[in-house]
DNA sequence: ACCCGTGTTCGCTG
DNA sequence: TCAGCGAACACGGG
Protein backbone atom coordinates (compact mmCIF):
# COMPACT_ATOMS: atom_id res chain seq x y z
CA UNK A 1 0.00 0.00 0.00
CA UNK A 2 2.19 2.68 1.28
CA UNK A 3 3.13 5.97 -0.31
CA UNK A 4 2.45 9.30 1.36
CA UNK A 5 -1.38 9.12 1.21
CA UNK A 6 -1.57 5.60 2.63
CA UNK A 7 0.87 6.43 5.42
CA UNK A 8 -1.20 9.53 6.23
CA UNK A 9 -4.27 7.27 6.59
CA UNK A 10 -2.23 5.04 8.92
CA UNK A 11 -1.25 8.09 11.00
CA UNK A 12 -4.88 9.19 11.29
CA UNK A 13 -5.96 5.70 12.29
CA UNK A 14 -3.31 5.48 14.99
CA UNK A 15 -4.32 8.90 16.34
CA UNK A 16 -8.00 8.07 16.41
CA UNK A 17 -7.56 4.73 18.12
CA UNK A 18 -4.52 5.13 20.34
CA UNK A 19 -3.94 8.73 21.44
CA UNK A 20 -4.21 9.01 25.23
CA UNK A 21 -4.33 5.21 25.67
CA UNK A 22 -1.74 3.09 27.43
CA UNK A 23 -0.11 -0.07 26.13
CA UNK A 24 -1.19 -3.18 27.99
CA UNK A 25 1.05 -5.72 26.24
CA UNK A 26 3.18 -6.22 23.15
CA UNK A 27 3.74 -9.45 21.24
CA UNK A 28 6.07 -9.98 18.31
CA UNK A 29 5.95 -12.98 16.00
CA UNK A 30 9.32 -14.69 15.59
CA UNK A 31 9.61 -13.75 11.91
CA UNK A 32 9.27 -10.14 13.00
CA UNK A 33 12.95 -10.09 13.94
CA UNK A 34 13.67 -8.89 10.41
CA UNK A 35 11.75 -5.70 11.14
CA UNK A 36 14.04 -4.72 13.95
CA UNK A 37 17.63 -4.16 14.71
CA UNK A 38 19.06 -7.16 16.58
CA UNK A 39 17.41 -7.68 19.97
CA UNK A 40 14.84 -4.92 19.52
CA UNK A 41 12.00 -7.43 19.82
CA UNK A 42 13.07 -7.97 23.42
CA UNK A 43 13.15 -4.31 24.34
CA UNK A 44 9.71 -3.82 22.82
CA UNK A 45 8.54 -4.55 26.33
CA UNK A 46 9.62 -0.99 27.17
CA UNK A 47 6.36 0.06 25.58
CA UNK A 48 4.22 -1.67 28.18
CA UNK A 49 2.56 0.97 30.35
CA UNK A 50 3.53 3.82 28.01
CA UNK A 51 0.80 6.17 26.76
CA UNK A 52 0.37 7.30 23.14
CA UNK A 53 1.02 11.00 23.19
CA UNK A 54 1.65 12.02 19.57
CA UNK A 55 1.60 10.56 16.06
CA UNK A 56 3.55 12.36 13.36
CA UNK A 57 4.35 11.60 9.74
CA UNK A 58 7.27 12.67 7.55
CA UNK A 59 7.01 11.39 4.00
CA UNK A 60 6.46 7.66 4.36
CA UNK A 61 7.72 7.57 7.96
CA UNK A 62 5.50 7.29 11.03
CA UNK A 63 6.88 8.88 14.19
CA UNK A 64 5.00 7.88 17.33
CA UNK A 65 5.73 9.37 20.73
CA UNK A 66 4.67 7.66 23.94
CA UNK A 67 5.14 9.04 27.43
CA UNK A 68 5.91 6.97 30.50
CA UNK A 69 5.15 7.87 34.11
CA UNK A 70 8.29 9.00 35.85
CA UNK A 71 10.51 8.05 32.94
CA UNK A 72 11.76 9.35 29.61
CA UNK A 73 9.43 9.35 26.66
CA UNK A 74 9.89 6.58 24.11
CA UNK A 75 9.47 6.86 20.36
CA UNK A 76 8.52 4.35 17.70
CA UNK A 77 9.74 4.80 14.14
CA UNK A 78 7.65 2.80 11.67
CA UNK A 79 8.28 2.49 7.95
CA UNK A 80 5.80 0.29 6.12
CA UNK A 81 8.06 -0.87 3.29
CA UNK A 82 6.09 -2.44 0.44
CA UNK A 83 3.36 -4.34 2.26
CA UNK A 84 3.25 -3.03 5.82
CA UNK A 85 0.07 -1.70 7.43
CA UNK A 86 -1.34 -0.85 10.81
CA UNK A 87 -4.74 -2.42 11.42
CA UNK A 88 -7.12 -2.13 14.35
CA UNK A 89 -8.86 -5.15 15.79
CA UNK A 90 -11.03 -5.93 18.79
CA UNK A 91 -9.63 -8.22 21.48
CA UNK A 92 -11.79 -11.14 20.34
CA UNK A 93 -10.92 -10.90 16.65
CA UNK A 94 -8.58 -13.50 15.19
CA UNK A 95 -5.15 -12.11 14.32
CA UNK A 96 -4.90 -11.17 10.65
CA UNK A 97 -2.62 -13.14 8.33
CA UNK A 98 0.98 -11.94 8.46
CA UNK A 99 0.50 -10.08 11.71
CA UNK A 100 4.05 -9.46 12.94
CA UNK A 101 3.48 -7.31 16.02
CA UNK A 102 0.38 -6.94 18.17
CA UNK A 103 -0.01 -4.04 20.60
CA UNK A 104 -2.85 -4.48 23.08
CA UNK A 105 -4.25 -1.21 24.40
CA UNK A 106 -6.11 -0.41 27.57
CA UNK A 107 -9.76 -0.49 26.68
CA UNK A 108 -9.57 -3.68 24.62
CA UNK A 109 -8.51 -2.68 21.12
CA UNK A 110 -5.33 -4.00 19.52
CA UNK A 111 -3.04 -2.44 16.97
CA UNK A 112 -1.75 -5.04 14.50
CA UNK A 113 1.33 -4.45 12.46
CA UNK A 114 0.84 -6.63 9.38
CA UNK A 115 3.58 -7.07 6.77
CA UNK A 116 3.67 -9.89 4.25
CA UNK A 117 7.06 -9.21 2.72
CA UNK A 118 8.81 -7.85 5.81
CA UNK A 119 10.42 -4.93 4.03
CA UNK A 120 9.07 -2.59 6.71
CA UNK A 121 11.05 -1.34 9.69
CA UNK A 122 10.19 -0.73 13.34
CA UNK A 123 12.59 0.83 15.77
CA UNK A 124 12.35 2.12 19.31
CA UNK A 125 13.79 5.60 19.80
CA UNK A 126 15.03 6.53 23.26
CA UNK A 127 13.55 9.77 24.49
CA UNK A 128 11.62 10.01 21.21
CA UNK A 129 14.63 11.83 19.73
CA UNK A 130 13.73 11.10 16.12
CA UNK A 131 16.55 13.29 14.83
CA UNK A 132 18.86 10.43 15.79
CA UNK A 133 17.42 8.14 13.13
CA UNK A 134 19.83 8.16 10.17
CA UNK A 135 17.04 7.24 7.75
CA UNK A 136 15.39 10.61 8.46
CA UNK A 137 18.49 12.79 8.27
CA UNK A 138 18.31 14.02 4.69
CA UNK A 139 14.56 14.47 4.46
CA UNK A 140 13.15 17.97 3.88
CA UNK A 141 9.86 18.98 5.54
CA UNK A 142 6.77 17.00 4.66
CA UNK A 143 5.10 18.22 1.45
CA UNK A 144 1.54 17.90 2.77
CA UNK A 145 2.27 20.05 5.80
CA UNK A 146 4.76 22.51 4.27
CA UNK A 147 4.27 22.41 0.52
CA UNK A 148 6.98 21.94 -2.10
CA UNK A 149 9.36 24.79 -2.89
CA UNK A 150 9.83 24.87 -6.70
CA UNK A 151 12.84 27.21 -6.57
CA UNK A 152 14.69 24.94 -4.22
CA UNK A 153 13.77 21.80 -6.17
CA UNK A 154 14.91 23.35 -9.44
CA UNK A 155 18.20 24.34 -7.80
CA UNK A 156 18.78 20.86 -6.38
CA UNK A 157 18.02 19.24 -9.74
CA UNK A 158 20.22 21.63 -11.74
CA UNK A 159 23.05 19.14 -12.27
CA UNK A 160 21.13 15.87 -12.02
CA UNK A 161 21.17 13.86 -15.22
CA UNK A 162 18.75 11.19 -13.97
CA UNK A 163 15.34 10.93 -15.62
CA UNK A 164 12.89 13.05 -13.63
CA UNK A 165 10.78 9.98 -12.79
CA UNK A 166 13.81 8.27 -11.27
CA UNK A 167 14.79 11.43 -9.38
CA UNK A 168 11.31 11.68 -7.87
CA UNK A 169 11.74 8.31 -6.16
CA UNK A 170 14.69 9.72 -4.19
CA UNK A 171 13.10 10.67 -0.87
CA UNK A 172 15.51 13.58 -0.34
CA UNK A 173 13.64 15.67 -2.92
CA UNK A 174 9.92 15.27 -2.21
CA UNK A 175 9.51 12.82 0.67
CA UNK A 176 6.52 10.54 0.27
CA UNK A 177 6.54 10.19 -3.51
CA UNK A 178 6.55 6.54 -4.60
CA UNK A 179 6.24 4.69 -7.86
CA UNK A 180 2.53 5.43 -8.27
CA UNK A 181 2.57 9.10 -7.27
CA UNK A 182 5.61 9.77 -9.48
CA UNK A 183 3.74 8.61 -12.60
CA UNK A 184 0.54 10.36 -11.54
CA UNK A 185 2.26 13.66 -10.77
CA UNK A 186 4.18 13.72 -14.05
CA UNK A 187 1.02 12.99 -16.02
CA UNK A 188 -0.86 15.80 -14.28
CA UNK A 189 2.05 18.15 -15.01
CA UNK A 190 2.25 16.95 -18.65
CA UNK A 191 5.96 16.23 -18.29
CA UNK A 192 7.69 13.32 -20.02
CA UNK A 193 9.11 11.00 -17.32
CA UNK A 194 12.19 10.27 -19.46
CA UNK A 195 13.47 13.84 -19.42
CA UNK A 196 16.47 14.53 -17.24
CA UNK A 197 15.65 16.29 -13.99
CA UNK A 198 18.02 19.12 -14.89
CA UNK A 199 16.13 19.86 -18.13
CA UNK A 200 12.98 21.06 -16.35
CA UNK A 201 12.34 24.79 -16.43
CA UNK A 202 11.19 26.60 -13.31
CA UNK A 203 7.69 26.80 -14.77
CA UNK A 204 7.68 23.04 -15.22
CA UNK A 205 9.01 22.33 -11.74
CA UNK A 206 6.29 24.59 -10.33
CA UNK A 207 3.67 22.70 -12.33
CA UNK A 208 5.10 19.39 -11.13
CA UNK A 209 5.07 20.53 -7.49
CA UNK A 210 1.40 21.50 -7.73
CA UNK A 211 0.57 18.29 -9.58
CA UNK A 212 2.20 16.07 -6.98
CA UNK A 213 0.27 17.80 -4.20
CA UNK A 214 -2.94 17.44 -6.17
CA UNK A 215 -2.31 13.72 -6.68
CA UNK A 216 -1.53 13.23 -2.98
CA UNK A 217 -4.77 14.98 -2.04
CA UNK A 218 -6.81 13.08 -4.60
CA UNK A 219 -5.55 9.69 -3.44
CA UNK A 220 -5.94 10.69 0.20
CA UNK A 221 -9.55 11.75 -0.32
CA UNK A 222 -10.26 8.46 -2.07
CA UNK A 223 -8.72 6.46 0.78
CA UNK A 224 -10.54 8.54 3.40
CA UNK A 225 -13.84 7.72 1.69
CA UNK A 226 -13.04 4.06 2.19
CA UNK A 227 -10.96 3.02 -0.80
CA UNK A 228 -11.74 2.61 -4.46
CA UNK A 229 -14.31 -0.10 -3.85
CA UNK A 230 -15.67 1.13 -0.55
CA UNK A 231 -14.23 -1.66 1.58
CA UNK A 232 -11.89 0.50 3.59
CA UNK A 233 -8.40 1.79 3.05
CA UNK A 234 -6.97 -1.71 3.25
CA UNK A 235 -7.80 -2.69 -0.31
CA UNK A 236 -5.75 -3.62 -3.29
CA UNK A 237 -6.92 -0.89 -5.57
CA UNK A 238 -4.79 -1.44 -8.63
CA UNK A 239 -6.66 -4.05 -10.60
CA UNK A 240 -7.40 -5.08 -14.13
CA UNK A 241 -10.91 -3.79 -13.65
CA UNK A 242 -10.38 -0.16 -14.60
CA UNK A 243 -13.39 0.96 -12.57
CA UNK A 244 -11.55 -0.06 -9.40
CA UNK A 245 -8.31 1.67 -10.30
CA UNK A 246 -8.55 5.26 -9.06
CA UNK A 247 -5.38 6.38 -10.82
CA UNK A 248 -5.15 8.36 -14.04
CA UNK A 249 -2.31 6.43 -15.65
CA UNK A 250 -0.82 3.96 -13.17
CA UNK A 251 -1.60 0.39 -14.26
CA UNK A 252 -3.48 1.60 -17.34
CA UNK A 253 -1.15 0.70 -20.19
CA UNK A 254 -3.05 0.43 -23.46
CA UNK A 255 -5.97 2.59 -22.30
CA UNK A 256 -6.78 5.91 -23.93
CA UNK A 257 -5.24 8.86 -22.09
CA UNK A 258 -7.85 10.30 -19.66
CA UNK A 259 -7.24 13.72 -21.24
CA UNK A 260 -9.09 12.29 -24.22
CA UNK A 261 -6.85 13.92 -26.78
CA UNK A 262 -5.28 11.25 -28.89
CA UNK A 263 -2.67 9.30 -26.93
CA UNK A 264 -2.67 5.89 -25.29
CA UNK A 265 -0.98 5.11 -21.99
CA UNK A 266 2.34 3.32 -22.28
CA UNK A 267 4.29 1.31 -19.75
CA UNK A 268 8.06 1.59 -19.77
CA UNK A 269 10.70 0.39 -17.31
CA UNK A 270 13.14 2.85 -15.71
CA UNK A 271 15.87 1.45 -13.44
CA UNK A 272 13.79 -1.66 -12.98
CA UNK A 273 10.50 0.04 -12.10
CA UNK A 274 7.36 0.54 -14.17
CA UNK A 275 6.51 4.02 -15.36
CA UNK A 276 3.15 4.88 -16.95
CA UNK A 277 2.67 7.92 -19.15
CA UNK A 278 1.00 9.35 -22.24
CA UNK A 279 3.52 10.02 -25.02
CA UNK A 280 1.08 12.38 -26.72
CA UNK A 281 0.46 14.91 -23.96
CA UNK A 282 3.58 14.54 -21.79
CA UNK A 283 6.40 16.41 -23.44
C1' DA B 1 7.26 -22.06 -14.32
C1' DC B 2 7.70 -17.25 -15.12
C1' DC B 3 7.01 -12.44 -14.36
C1' DC B 4 5.54 -8.74 -11.54
C1' DG B 5 5.10 -5.94 -7.26
C1' DT B 6 2.86 0.90 -3.58
C1' DG B 7 10.44 0.49 -0.95
C1' DT B 8 15.07 0.90 0.35
C1' DT B 9 19.94 -0.39 0.92
C1' DC B 10 24.15 -2.30 -0.56
C1' DG B 11 27.87 -3.47 -3.60
C1' DC B 12 29.81 -3.00 -8.02
C1' DT B 13 31.42 -0.24 -12.05
C1' DG B 14 33.12 3.54 -14.59
C1' DT C 1 34.52 10.45 -4.38
C1' DC C 2 30.39 10.32 -6.97
C1' DA C 3 26.57 8.94 -10.20
C1' DG C 4 24.07 5.32 -11.69
C1' DC C 5 22.61 0.51 -11.98
C1' DG C 6 21.17 -4.12 -10.68
C1' DA C 7 20.66 -7.36 -6.99
C1' DA C 8 18.87 -8.43 -2.75
C1' DC C 9 15.45 -8.66 0.80
C1' DA C 10 10.44 -12.29 1.21
C1' DC C 11 6.34 -13.92 -0.45
C1' DG C 12 2.15 -14.06 -2.94
C1' DG C 13 -0.80 -13.34 -7.20
C1' DG C 14 -1.75 -13.53 -12.11
PDB file of C-alpha atoms in Angstrom, chain A residues 160-261:
ATOM      1  CA  UNK A 160      21.132  15.870 -12.015  1.00  0.00           C
ATOM      2  CA  UNK A 161      21.167  13.861 -15.218  1.00  0.00           C
ATOM      3  CA  UNK A 162      18.751  11.193 -13.972  1.00  0.00           C
ATOM      4  CA  UNK A 163      15.335  10.926 -15.623  1.00  0.00           C
ATOM      5  CA  UNK A 164      12.893  13.052 -13.627  1.00  0.00           C
ATOM      6  CA  UNK A 165      10.785   9.985 -12.789  1.00  0.00           C
ATOM      7  CA  UNK A 166      13.810   8.266 -11.268  1.00  0.00           C
ATOM      8  CA  UNK A 167      14.794  11.428  -9.383  1.00  0.00           C
ATOM      9  CA  UNK A 168      11.311  11.680  -7.872  1.00  0.00           C
ATOM     10  CA  UNK A 169      11.738   8.306  -6.163  1.00  0.00           C
ATOM     11  CA  UNK A 170      14.691   9.721  -4.191  1.00  0.00           C
ATOM     12  CA  UNK A 171      13.096  10.665  -0.866  1.00  0.00           C
ATOM     13  CA  UNK A 172      15.506  13.576  -0.335  1.00  0.00           C
ATOM     14  CA  UNK A 173      13.644  15.675  -2.923  1.00  0.00           C
ATOM     15  CA  UNK A 174       9.923  15.267  -2.212  1.00  0.00           C
ATOM     16  CA  UNK A 175       9.511  12.817   0.666  1.00  0.00           C
ATOM     17  CA  UNK A 176       6.519  10.544   0.272  1.00  0.00           C
ATOM     18  CA  UNK A 177       6.543  10.187  -3.505  1.00  0.00           C
ATOM     19  CA  UNK A 178       6.549   6.537  -4.599  1.00  0.00           C
ATOM     20  CA  UNK A 179       6.239   4.690  -7.860  1.00  0.00           C
ATOM     21  CA  UNK A 180       2.532   5.425  -8.267  1.00  0.00           C
ATOM     22  CA  UNK A 181       2.575   9.103  -7.270  1.00  0.00           C
ATOM     23  CA  UNK A 182       5.607   9.773  -9.482  1.00  0.00           C
ATOM     24  CA  UNK A 183       3.742   8.610 -12.597  1.00  0.00           C
ATOM     25  CA  UNK A 184       0.541  10.355 -11.540  1.00  0.00           C
ATOM     26  CA  UNK A 185       2.261  13.660 -10.767  1.00  0.00           C
ATOM     27  CA  UNK A 186       4.177  13.725 -14.046  1.00  0.00           C
ATOM     28  CA  UNK A 187       1.017  12.988 -16.019  1.00  0.00           C
ATOM     29  CA  UNK A 188      -0.864  15.801 -14.276  1.00  0.00           C
ATOM     30  CA  UNK A 189       2.050  18.153 -15.008  1.00  0.00           C
ATOM     31  CA  UNK A 190       2.247  16.952 -18.649  1.00  0.00           C
ATOM     32  CA  UNK A 191       5.964  16.228 -18.291  1.00  0.00           C
ATOM     33  CA  UNK A 192       7.685  13.318 -20.024  1.00  0.00           C
ATOM     34  CA  UNK A 193       9.108  10.999 -17.320  1.00  0.00           C
ATOM     35  CA  UNK A 194      12.189  10.266 -19.461  1.00  0.00           C
ATOM     36  CA  UNK A 195      13.473  13.841 -19.423  1.00  0.00           C
ATOM     37  CA  UNK A 196      16.471  14.531 -17.243  1.00  0.00           C
ATOM     38  CA  UNK A 197      15.646  16.295 -13.990  1.00  0.00           C
ATOM     39  CA  UNK A 198      18.021  19.124 -14.889  1.00  0.00           C
ATOM     40  CA  UNK A 199      16.130  19.860 -18.127  1.00  0.00           C
ATOM     41  CA  UNK A 200      12.978  21.057 -16.353  1.00  0.00           C
ATOM     42  CA  UNK A 201      12.338  24.791 -16.425  1.00  0.00           C
ATOM     43  CA  UNK A 202      11.187  26.605 -13.309  1.00  0.00           C
ATOM     44  CA  UNK A 203       7.692  26.796 -14.770  1.00  0.00           C
ATOM     45  CA  UNK A 204       7.675  23.041 -15.225  1.00  0.00           C
ATOM     46  CA  UNK A 205       9.015  22.332 -11.743  1.00  0.00           C
ATOM     47  CA  UNK A 206       6.294  24.587 -10.328  1.00  0.00           C
ATOM     48  CA  UNK A 207       3.669  22.699 -12.327  1.00  0.00           C
ATOM     49  CA  UNK A 208       5.096  19.391 -11.127  1.00  0.00           C
ATOM     50  CA  UNK A 209       5.069  20.526  -7.489  1.00  0.00           C
ATOM     51  CA  UNK A 210       1.405  21.501  -7.727  1.00  0.00           C
ATOM     52  CA  UNK A 211       0.566  18.287  -9.580  1.00  0.00           C
ATOM     53  CA  UNK A 212       2.197  16.069  -6.975  1.00  0.00           C
ATOM     54  CA  UNK A 213       0.267  17.800  -4.195  1.00  0.00           C
ATOM     55  CA  UNK A 214      -2.944  17.435  -6.171  1.00  0.00           C
ATOM     56  CA  UNK A 215      -2.314  13.721  -6.678  1.00  0.00           C
ATOM     57  CA  UNK A 216      -1.531  13.232  -2.985  1.00  0.00           C
ATOM     58  CA  UNK A 217      -4.774  14.975  -2.038  1.00  0.00           C
ATOM     59  CA  UNK A 218      -6.811  13.084  -4.603  1.00  0.00           C
ATOM     60  CA  UNK A 219      -5.555   9.687  -3.437  1.00  0.00           C
ATOM     61  CA  UNK A 220      -5.935  10.687   0.203  1.00  0.00           C
ATOM     62  CA  UNK A 221      -9.547  11.748  -0.324  1.00  0.00           C
ATOM     63  CA  UNK A 222     -10.256   8.456  -2.072  1.00  0.00           C
ATOM     64  CA  UNK A 223      -8.723   6.458   0.779  1.00  0.00           C
ATOM     65  CA  UNK A 224     -10.539   8.540   3.401  1.00  0.00           C
ATOM     66  CA  UNK A 225     -13.837   7.722   1.692  1.00  0.00           C
ATOM     67  CA  UNK A 226     -13.037   4.055   2.187  1.00  0.00           C
ATOM     68  CA  UNK A 227     -10.959   3.015  -0.805  1.00  0.00           C
ATOM     69  CA  UNK A 228     -11.739   2.608  -4.462  1.00  0.00           C
ATOM     70  CA  UNK A 229     -14.307  -0.102  -3.850  1.00  0.00           C
ATOM     71  CA  UNK A 230     -15.669   1.129  -0.552  1.00  0.00           C
ATOM     72  CA  UNK A 231     -14.234  -1.660   1.575  1.00  0.00           C
ATOM     73  CA  UNK A 232     -11.892   0.504   3.589  1.00  0.00           C
ATOM     74  CA  UNK A 233      -8.402   1.795   3.050  1.00  0.00           C
ATOM     75  CA  UNK A 234      -6.973  -1.705   3.252  1.00  0.00           C
ATOM     76  CA  UNK A 235      -7.802  -2.693  -0.305  1.00  0.00           C
ATOM     77  CA  UNK A 236      -5.750  -3.621  -3.290  1.00  0.00           C
ATOM     78  CA  UNK A 237      -6.924  -0.891  -5.570  1.00  0.00           C
ATOM     79  CA  UNK A 238      -4.793  -1.440  -8.631  1.00  0.00           C
ATOM     80  CA  UNK A 239      -6.657  -4.054 -10.596  1.00  0.00           C
ATOM     81  CA  UNK A 240      -7.400  -5.076 -14.129  1.00  0.00           C
ATOM     82  CA  UNK A 241     -10.907  -3.785 -13.646  1.00  0.00           C
ATOM     83  CA  UNK A 242     -10.376  -0.162 -14.600  1.00  0.00           C
ATOM     84  CA  UNK A 243     -13.393   0.958 -12.572  1.00  0.00           C
ATOM     85  CA  UNK A 244     -11.548  -0.057  -9.403  1.00  0.00           C
ATOM     86  CA  UNK A 245      -8.307   1.667 -10.303  1.00  0.00           C
ATOM     87  CA  UNK A 246      -8.547   5.264  -9.062  1.00  0.00           C
ATOM     88  CA  UNK A 247      -5.376   6.383 -10.819  1.00  0.00           C
ATOM     89  CA  UNK A 248      -5.148   8.360 -14.038  1.00  0.00           C
ATOM     90  CA  UNK A 249      -2.308   6.427 -15.648  1.00  0.00           C
ATOM     91  CA  UNK A 250      -0.824   3.956 -13.170  1.00  0.00           C
ATOM     92  CA  UNK A 251      -1.597   0.393 -14.264  1.00  0.00           C
ATOM     93  CA  UNK A 252      -3.482   1.598 -17.338  1.00  0.00           C
ATOM     94  CA  UNK A 253      -1.155   0.700 -20.191  1.00  0.00           C
ATOM     95  CA  UNK A 254      -3.047   0.435 -23.464  1.00  0.00           C
ATOM     96  CA  UNK A 255      -5.974   2.590 -22.302  1.00  0.00           C
ATOM     97  CA  UNK A 256      -6.778   5.909 -23.931  1.00  0.00           C
ATOM     98  CA  UNK A 257      -5.244   8.861 -22.092  1.00  0.00           C
ATOM     99  CA  UNK A 258      -7.849  10.298 -19.663  1.00  0.00           C
ATOM    100  CA  UNK A 259      -7.244  13.725 -21.241  1.00  0.00           C
ATOM    101  CA  UNK A 260      -9.093  12.290 -24.223  1.00  0.00           C
ATOM    102  CA  UNK A 261      -6.849  13.924 -26.782  1.00  0.00           C
TER     103      UNK A 261
END
